[in-house]
Short mmCIF file of C-alpha atoms in Angstrom, two decimals:
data_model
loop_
_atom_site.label_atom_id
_atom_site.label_comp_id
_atom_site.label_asym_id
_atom_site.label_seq_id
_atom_site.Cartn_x
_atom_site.Cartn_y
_atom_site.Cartn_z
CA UNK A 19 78.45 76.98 95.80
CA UNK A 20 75.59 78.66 94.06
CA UNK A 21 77.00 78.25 90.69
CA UNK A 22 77.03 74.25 91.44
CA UNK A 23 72.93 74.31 92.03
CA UNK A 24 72.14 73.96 88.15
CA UNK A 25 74.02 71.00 87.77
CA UNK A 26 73.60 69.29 90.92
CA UNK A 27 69.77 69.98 90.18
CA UNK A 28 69.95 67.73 86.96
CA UNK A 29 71.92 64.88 88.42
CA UNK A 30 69.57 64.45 91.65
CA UNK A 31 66.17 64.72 88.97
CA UNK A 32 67.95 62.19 87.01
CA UNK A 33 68.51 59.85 89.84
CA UNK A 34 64.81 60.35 90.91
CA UNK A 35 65.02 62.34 93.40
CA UNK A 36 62.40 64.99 93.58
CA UNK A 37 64.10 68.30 94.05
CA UNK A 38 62.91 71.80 95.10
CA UNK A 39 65.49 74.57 93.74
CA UNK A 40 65.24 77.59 91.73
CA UNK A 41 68.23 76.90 89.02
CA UNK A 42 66.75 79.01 86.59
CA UNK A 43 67.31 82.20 88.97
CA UNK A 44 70.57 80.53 89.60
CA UNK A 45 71.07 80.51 85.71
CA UNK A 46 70.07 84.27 85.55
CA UNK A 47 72.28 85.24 87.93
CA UNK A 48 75.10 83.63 86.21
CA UNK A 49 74.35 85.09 83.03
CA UNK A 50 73.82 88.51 84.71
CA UNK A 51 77.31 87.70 86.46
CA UNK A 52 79.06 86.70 83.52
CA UNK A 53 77.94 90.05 81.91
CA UNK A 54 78.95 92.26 84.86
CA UNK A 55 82.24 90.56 84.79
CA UNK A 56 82.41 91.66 80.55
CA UNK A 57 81.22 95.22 81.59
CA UNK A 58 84.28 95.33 84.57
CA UNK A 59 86.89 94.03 82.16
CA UNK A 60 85.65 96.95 79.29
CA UNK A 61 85.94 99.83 81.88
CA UNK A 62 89.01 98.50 83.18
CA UNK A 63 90.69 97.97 79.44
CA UNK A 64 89.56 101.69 78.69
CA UNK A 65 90.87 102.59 81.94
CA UNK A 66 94.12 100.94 81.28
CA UNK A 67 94.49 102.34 77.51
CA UNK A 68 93.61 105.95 79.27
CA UNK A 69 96.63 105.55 81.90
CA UNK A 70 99.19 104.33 79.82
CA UNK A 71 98.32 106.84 76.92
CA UNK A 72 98.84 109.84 79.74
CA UNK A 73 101.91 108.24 80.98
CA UNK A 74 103.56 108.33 77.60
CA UNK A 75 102.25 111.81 76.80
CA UNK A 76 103.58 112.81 79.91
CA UNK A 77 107.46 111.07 80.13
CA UNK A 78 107.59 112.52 76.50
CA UNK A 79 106.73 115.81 77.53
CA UNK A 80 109.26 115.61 79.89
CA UNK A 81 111.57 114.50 77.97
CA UNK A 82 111.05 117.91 75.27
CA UNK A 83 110.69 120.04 78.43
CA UNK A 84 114.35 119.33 79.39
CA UNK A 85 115.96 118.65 75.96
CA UNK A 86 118.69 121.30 76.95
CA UNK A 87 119.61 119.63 80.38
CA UNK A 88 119.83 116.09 78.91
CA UNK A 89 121.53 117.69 76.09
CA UNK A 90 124.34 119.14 78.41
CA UNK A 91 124.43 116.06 79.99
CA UNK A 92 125.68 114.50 76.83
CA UNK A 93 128.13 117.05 76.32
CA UNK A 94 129.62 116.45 79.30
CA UNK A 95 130.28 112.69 78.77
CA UNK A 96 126.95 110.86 79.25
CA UNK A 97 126.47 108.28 76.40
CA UNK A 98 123.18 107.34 74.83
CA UNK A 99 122.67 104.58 76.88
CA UNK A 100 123.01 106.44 80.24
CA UNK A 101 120.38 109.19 78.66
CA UNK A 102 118.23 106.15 77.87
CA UNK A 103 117.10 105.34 81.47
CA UNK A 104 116.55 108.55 82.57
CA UNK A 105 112.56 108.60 81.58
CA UNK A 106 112.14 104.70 82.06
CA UNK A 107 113.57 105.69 85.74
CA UNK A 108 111.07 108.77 86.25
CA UNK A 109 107.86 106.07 84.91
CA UNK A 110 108.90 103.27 87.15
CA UNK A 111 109.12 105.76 89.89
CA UNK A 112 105.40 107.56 89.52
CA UNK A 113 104.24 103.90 88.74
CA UNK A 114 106.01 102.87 92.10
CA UNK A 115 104.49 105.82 93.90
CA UNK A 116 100.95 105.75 92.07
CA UNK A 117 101.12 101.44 93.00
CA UNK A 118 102.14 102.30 96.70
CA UNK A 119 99.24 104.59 97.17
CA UNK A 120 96.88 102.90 95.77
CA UNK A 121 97.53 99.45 98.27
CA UNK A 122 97.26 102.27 100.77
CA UNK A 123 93.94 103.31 99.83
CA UNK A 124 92.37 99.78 99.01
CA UNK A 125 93.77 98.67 102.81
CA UNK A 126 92.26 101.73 104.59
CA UNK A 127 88.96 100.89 102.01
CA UNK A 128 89.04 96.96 102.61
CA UNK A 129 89.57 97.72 106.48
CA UNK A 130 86.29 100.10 106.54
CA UNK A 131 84.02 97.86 104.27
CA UNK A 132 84.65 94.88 106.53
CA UNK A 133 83.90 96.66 109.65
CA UNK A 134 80.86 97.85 107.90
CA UNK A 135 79.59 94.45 107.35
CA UNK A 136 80.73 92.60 110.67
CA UNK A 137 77.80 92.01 111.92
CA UNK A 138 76.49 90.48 108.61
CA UNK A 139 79.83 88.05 108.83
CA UNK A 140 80.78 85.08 110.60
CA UNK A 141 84.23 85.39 112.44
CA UNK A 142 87.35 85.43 110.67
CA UNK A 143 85.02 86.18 107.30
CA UNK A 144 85.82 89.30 105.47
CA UNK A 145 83.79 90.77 102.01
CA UNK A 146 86.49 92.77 101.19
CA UNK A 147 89.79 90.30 100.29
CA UNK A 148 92.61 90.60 97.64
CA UNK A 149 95.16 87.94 98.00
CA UNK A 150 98.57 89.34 98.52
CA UNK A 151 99.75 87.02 95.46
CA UNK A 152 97.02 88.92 92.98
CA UNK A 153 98.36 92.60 94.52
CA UNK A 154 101.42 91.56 93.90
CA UNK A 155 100.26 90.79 90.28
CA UNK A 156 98.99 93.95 90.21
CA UNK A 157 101.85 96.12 91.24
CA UNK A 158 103.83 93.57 88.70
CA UNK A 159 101.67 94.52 86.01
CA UNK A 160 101.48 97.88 86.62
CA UNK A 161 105.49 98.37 86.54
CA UNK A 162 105.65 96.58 83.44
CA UNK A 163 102.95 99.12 81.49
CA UNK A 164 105.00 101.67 83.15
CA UNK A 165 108.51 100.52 81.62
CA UNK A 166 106.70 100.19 78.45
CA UNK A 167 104.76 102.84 78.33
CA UNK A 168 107.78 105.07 78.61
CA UNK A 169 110.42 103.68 76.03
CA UNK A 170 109.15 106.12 73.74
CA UNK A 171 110.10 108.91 75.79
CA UNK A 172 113.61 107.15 76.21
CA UNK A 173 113.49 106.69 72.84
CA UNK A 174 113.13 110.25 71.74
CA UNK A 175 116.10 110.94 75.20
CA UNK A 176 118.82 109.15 72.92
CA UNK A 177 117.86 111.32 69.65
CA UNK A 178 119.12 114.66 71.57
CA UNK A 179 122.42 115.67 69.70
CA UNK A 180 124.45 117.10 72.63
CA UNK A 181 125.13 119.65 69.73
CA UNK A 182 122.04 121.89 71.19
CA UNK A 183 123.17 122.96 74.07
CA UNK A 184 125.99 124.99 72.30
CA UNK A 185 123.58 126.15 69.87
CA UNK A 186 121.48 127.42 72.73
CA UNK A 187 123.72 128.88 74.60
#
């Protein structure tokens, strides 16, 4: 591959052999590489820290907005534990649904980009490929920041004294 030129550069010179390459724009390129790939991983991180923050804001929201239904739902028999799982339930499902759309969208996007570029490819080559084992990762990952993400809302689920729904009423 192109990132083996440098090296393979050095060990034919050593030998003798009288080489023609360009390793230092190979080197260049790697660098420039190396800090694309830094750049990706900061956007992503951000990107990350920005979903799960609105995820929690949001399942905790929820959980204020129906304080007086989970609250009657305690009253009639429903211990903390069952109230517990009702927000970690609602985040695993949007996660589920947000994951699920997304593969959508990155299939339909994959599909077009290597049409795009068919000509420029040899057959059975494609520029656009995620393994199924990293989307899998993905949609694994993405789950697990979701389960997290909203124990705080099932947290703040189990504080609701089932008390408040008589005082409401």
């Amino acid at each position: 591959t192109i990132d083996d030129v440098p090296a393979l550069v050095e060990r034919l010179r050593a030998e003798g052999v009288e080489v023609v390459a360009r390793a230092d724009d190979v080197r260049r390129i790697q660098v420039l590489d190396r800090g694309l790939a830094r750049l990706f991983w900061l956007v992503a991180s951000l990107g990350i820290a920005g979903g799960v923050a609105v995820l929690v804001a949001s399942l905790y929201a929820a959980v204020q907005r129906k304080r007086r239904d989970l609250a009657v739902l305690r009253l009639i028999g429903l211990t903390r534990p069952d109230v517990f799982f009702f927000p970690l339930y609602q985040g695993l499902a949007l996660a589920g649904l947000g994951a699920g759309i997304a593969l959508l969208a990155y299939g339909a996007l994959a599909t077009l980009i290597n049409r795009a570029f068919t000509a420029d490819l040899e057959l059975g080559q494609r520029i656009c490929d995620l393994p199924a084992e990293t989307l899998g990762q993905a949609v694994v990952a993405v789950l697990g920041v979701a389960l997290a993400s909203s124990l705080a809302a099932a947290w703040a689920a189990t504080r609701i004294d089932p008390a408040e729904a008589i005082r409401e009423e």
